[in-house]
Structure formats: C-alpha cells, structure tokens
Amino acid sequence: MGKFDNKTLLVLGSNVGAVDMICYARENGAKVIVADYYPPERSEAKRYADRHVLVSTADIQALKEIVEKENVNGVLAGISEFNLLKAMELSKLCGLPFYCTREQWDMVESKDCFRQLCIESGVPCPKTYFTGTEIPEDAWNTFTYPLVLKPVDASASSGVFICHTEEELRKHIPESAKKSSRKTIIIESFVQGSEFTAHYTICDGKAALACIDNRYPIALHEGNVTTIPIARIYPSVFAENYIEKVNASVIQMCERLGMQDGILFIQGIHNPENGEYNIFEAGLRCAGEAPYRFLKEITGRNFIQILVDHALLGSSDYDLTIEKPLLNGKCCGIVSYAAHHGTVGSIDGLEEAVSVCRGVLGYENRYPVSREVPDTDTLRQLMIRFIMLCEGRQQMAEDIKMLNDHIHVRNTDGNDMIEKFDPKRLFGEF
C-alpha cells in the first residue's frame, strides 16, 4: 500500500524538478497527469506520467476542467516560477492544498518585501537606498557608489546592473524597471565578497538548513556586466562559520512566514576580509541548480518530496533531522559549461566522458546541436550542467579536469563556443 493510493497529482510543465516529483508520487501509489503545450517528445515529464494532456499551463480554465474531471487531489510544478504561480492559482481556485499562499510567495520573491522581512528577523542584508518607481531628485545626493540596481520581481539575473556613477544608474534604470512586472526597482549598496546560496526545508512549521554552496562566477562579456555561476560547490568553505553566525536568524525568518511545509532558498555574499554576511534575495522554491539531486544520495531523501506530500496529503512526514549541510565530508557540485552566442555545430566527447567519470551523477544539456544560444549575461547562457558527488575537493578537481579535457563544443563555424570551470579555483579564490 502506498501513502498516495487513490490520489491524483496534476503537474504543470516539464521544467527541472517535475520528473522527480512525478517519480516520487507514482512510487507511492499516486496517478500523475502532466499538462503543457508540448508533445511528449519535447516534454520529458510527460514520458514519466500516467497520462498527459496538451493544454497550456497558462490556461487556467482548461486546467480547472481537468482537475474536476480527473478528481485531482493536488497541483504542482517544478522550479519554474511561472508554472508554480499557475499551480498556486489553480489550487486556490479548486480548493486544493498548496504549500504557500500568494502573500507568502510575494513576501519572499519580491526583493523589497524580502528586505523588510530580513530586517525584522535580524538577518544581515545590504543597505537599501531606494525602492519604488521614480527616484525623487533630492534622493540622488544620498547615494554612495558603487550601487546595485535590480527589478524587485525579476529572476535569472535579468535587469541587474552594478553602477559606479550617477550617469550609469540613470542610464540603466529604465531597462531594469522594464524587467519588473510592477515597474519597480530596488537600489542597494554593492557588497564585496563571494556569493553563496543556502536551501532551507520547512516541515510542520519548523525550518532546517539543508545545504549551502559557494558560487564561482564567470563573465561572458567584457566591461561592467553581471556574472553567472560556472559552478556551485557544496558545502561552502565557510559553512561552519555561517551556521554559527547567521543560520539561527534565517531559521527565524523562515518560521515567521507561517508556512506549514515548503522549501526556501536564500542568496547572499560573504566578505572574507571582515567576516560579514549579507543576504540579498530569496525564493520560496528550489533554486535552479536543484541540489536535492545529490543531497538524496547523502540523506536518503529528496527535499522536494515535502511539496508532493503537502499537495496530496496536506502535510509531510519529512524528518528535518536528516539534513546534513556539511554533507558528511563529501564534496558535491553543479558544474556548468557556459556558452557564447551562436549556433551549436558539434558536441564531442560528452557521453563518453560522463560514462567513465566516477563523480558525475547526471547531466543536462540545454542546447543540442543546431540550437541557437542567446547573447545575454543571464543564466540562459548555461549550456551543460553536471551534477557531481565526490569524496572530497581533490576528487572533484580531478573529475572536472577529465571532463574538460575530453568534451568539446563548437559552433557552426568550427570555433570553440564554451567557457569551462577551472578546477584550480576549488583551492583558491572564488
């Protein structure tokens, strides 16, 4: 007997996390339906489901009819913000459980609301100079450069600028505001240091730290541009210090949200010179790197199971005491190849290298041969991602070197089009 027997889960879309949700639900007795506007050959989640329908995840009325016709007990999506919001909307419309309310979501996802939540919870964060739609002229004299300009509600580094002068700030404000659905920006102090992401699991109203990483940035264009993470390595080299100095206040912040079950990630910067931490944004979901893919090899459980439990049962039996943010001495990571703009002409050695690399649990390739890579400074440039679990940093370095030596990606002109992670960075600066 499975705990989801006679239950039906509707999953919206096929983004990261969807397949894992589907497999967990089906293994425990649930029937799973997947809805999106892609045929099965372009929707991985549909190939794992009991049933699939060709319905856009934006078509709430059509989805409502599916919920009623199929006696659906819960609605979920992977890490896609758009699909999660649609799942939330549909759940409310149909009276089904969802792990958070829209108010809780906005409190975390909107950078201005989240900044206030941090202050109220004692979580360290950058100084905020302005939040709104139009800066009063008398406020310009209060700014101390450099500053970070962001839309309050965009993701994937879209519309983010580091501004060193008033001229730069005035120039980029319209573009940043355009990326915001509310046309609202936030201007904050620029904080030096290394970036990190921490994931928290929330169950029965209590929170626990699941993992914390170090972000290794790369810039694909010259000049004053936003960087993207070529690698995220776990645990962070300052994990123990973070747990000692910051963890308690973040747990308090998580619990202040009033959620029963859920997942929350935070992003911050650690300054090694003064030891200070600054948390600057968060999300009420799993982040794009989906670290549960290796965490489940260490703890035995996948933390997105909490969301499936809540959707189908209204609660979860997930045990927060299993969380091991120091990973029992292991070294794990999401290591990427970042691609420059162009059309992919060839990918050589990928499957062969992965098949013999002991530390690779799996990989994903977003841009197959003949696909065009865009020209941005956002996460859309990340082409190939390796999910890795190693005995330590030394093995991680050796495995990354082996992958780098054997995998080659070229554009249609025959030129190398990717930037790889230098494994020497594992033992030096971020």
mmCIF file of N, CA, C and O in Angstrom, residues 21 33 58 89 131 193 201 207 223 232 240 280 293 310 317 328 375 384 393 410 412 423:
data_model
loop_
_atom_site.group_PDB
_atom_site.id
_atom_site.type_symbol
_atom_site.label_atom_id
_atom_site.label_comp_id
_atom_site.label_asym_id
_atom_site.label_seq_id
_atom_site.Cartn_x
_atom_site.Cartn_y
_atom_site.Cartn_z
ATOM 1 N N MET A 21 9.340 14.825 -8.975
ATOM 2 C CA MET A 21 8.047 14.844 -8.303
ATOM 3 C C MET A 21 7.162 13.709 -8.808
ATOM 4 O O MET A 21 6.503 13.009 -8.023
ATOM 5 N N ILE A 33 -0.859 13.167 -13.817
ATOM 6 C CA ILE A 33 -1.188 13.755 -15.118
ATOM 7 C C ILE A 33 -0.273 14.955 -15.326
ATOM 8 O O ILE A 33 -0.057 15.746 -14.411
ATOM 9 N N ALA A 58 -0.826 28.092 -18.889
ATOM 10 C CA ALA A 58 -1.422 29.408 -18.664
ATOM 11 C C ALA A 58 -2.948 29.382 -18.763
ATOM 12 O O ALA A 58 -3.617 30.344 -18.385
ATOM 13 N N GLU A 89 -2.372 29.349 -8.228
ATOM 14 C CA GLU A 89 -3.650 29.947 -8.613
ATOM 15 C C GLU A 89 -4.721 28.881 -8.808
ATOM 16 O O GLU A 89 -5.864 29.023 -8.341
ATOM 17 N N THR A 131 13.583 52.084 -2.965
ATOM 18 C CA THR A 131 12.670 51.113 -3.566
ATOM 19 C C THR A 131 11.464 51.883 -4.084
ATOM 20 O O THR A 131 10.875 52.686 -3.357
ATOM 21 N N GLY A 193 32.633 40.457 -1.987
ATOM 22 C CA GLY A 193 32.810 39.147 -1.388
ATOM 23 C C GLY A 193 32.380 38.037 -2.318
ATOM 24 O O GLY A 193 32.206 38.233 -3.522
ATOM 25 N N THR A 201 14.709 23.628 4.386
ATOM 26 C CA THR A 201 13.486 22.838 4.327
ATOM 27 C C THR A 201 12.589 23.244 5.487
ATOM 28 O O THR A 201 13.066 23.501 6.601
ATOM 29 N N ALA A 207 11.978 24.939 10.521
ATOM 30 C CA ALA A 207 12.906 25.025 9.391
ATOM 31 C C ALA A 207 14.276 24.473 9.755
ATOM 32 O O ALA A 207 14.685 24.497 10.928
ATOM 33 N N GLY A 223 33.646 44.354 -19.704
ATOM 34 C CA GLY A 223 33.008 45.534 -19.141
ATOM 35 C C GLY A 223 32.292 45.238 -17.833
ATOM 36 O O GLY A 223 32.462 44.186 -17.220
ATOM 37 N N ARG A 232 28.732 25.707 -8.756
ATOM 38 C CA ARG A 232 28.293 25.851 -7.370
ATOM 39 C C ARG A 232 28.771 24.612 -6.629
ATOM 40 O O ARG A 232 28.386 23.490 -6.991
ATOM 41 N N GLU A 240 30.585 26.170 8.250
ATOM 42 C CA GLU A 240 30.526 26.106 9.712
ATOM 43 C C GLU A 240 30.401 27.499 10.326
ATOM 44 O O GLU A 240 29.656 27.701 11.294
ATOM 45 N N PHE A 280 20.722 38.976 0.186
ATOM 46 C CA PHE A 280 20.090 39.986 -0.662
ATOM 47 C C PHE A 280 18.820 39.538 -1.367
ATOM 48 O O PHE A 280 18.027 40.378 -1.798
ATOM 49 N N ARG A 293 19.395 16.755 -5.993
ATOM 50 C CA ARG A 293 19.810 15.646 -6.847
ATOM 51 C C ARG A 293 21.019 14.901 -6.302
ATOM 52 O O ARG A 293 21.188 13.726 -6.568
ATOM 53 N N HIS A 310 2.648 17.554 0.710
ATOM 54 C CA HIS A 310 1.679 18.580 1.088
ATOM 55 C C HIS A 310 0.553 18.679 0.061
ATOM 56 O O HIS A 310 -0.613 18.863 0.422
ATOM 57 N N ASP A 317 5.719 13.898 6.186
ATOM 58 C CA ASP A 317 6.431 13.173 7.235
ATOM 59 C C ASP A 317 7.950 13.324 7.099
ATOM 60 O O ASP A 317 8.712 12.568 7.685
ATOM 61 N N ASN A 328 28.529 15.231 5.360
ATOM 62 C CA ASN A 328 29.309 14.092 5.859
ATOM 63 C C ASN A 328 30.707 14.026 5.249
ATOM 64 O O ASN A 328 31.247 12.938 5.022
ATOM 65 N N ASP A 375 22.400 35.650 -26.556
ATOM 66 C CA ASP A 375 23.529 36.525 -26.235
ATOM 67 C C ASP A 375 23.134 37.405 -25.055
ATOM 68 O O ASP A 375 22.664 38.521 -25.225
ATOM 69 N N ILE A 384 25.618 23.214 -20.523
ATOM 70 C CA ILE A 384 25.691 21.857 -19.986
ATOM 71 C C ILE A 384 25.919 21.948 -18.479
ATOM 72 O O ILE A 384 26.781 22.697 -18.028
ATOM 73 N N ARG A 393 37.287 17.522 -2.244
ATOM 74 C CA ARG A 393 37.590 18.539 -3.247
ATOM 75 C C ARG A 393 38.642 18.069 -4.233
ATOM 76 O O ARG A 393 38.621 18.441 -5.406
ATOM 77 N N ARG A 410 31.626 23.144 -30.322
ATOM 78 C CA ARG A 410 32.000 24.131 -31.340
ATOM 79 C C ARG A 410 30.753 24.674 -32.017
ATOM 80 O O ARG A 410 29.731 23.994 -32.118
ATOM 81 N N THR A 412 28.853 26.570 -35.477
ATOM 82 C CA THR A 412 28.754 26.137 -36.879
ATOM 83 C C THR A 412 29.931 26.611 -37.724
ATOM 84 O O THR A 412 30.114 26.138 -38.850
ATOM 85 N N PRO A 423 39.309 23.839 -12.531
ATOM 86 C CA PRO A 423 39.285 23.145 -11.231
ATOM 87 C C PRO A 423 40.262 23.704 -10.213
ATOM 88 O O PRO A 423 40.094 23.479 -9.010
#
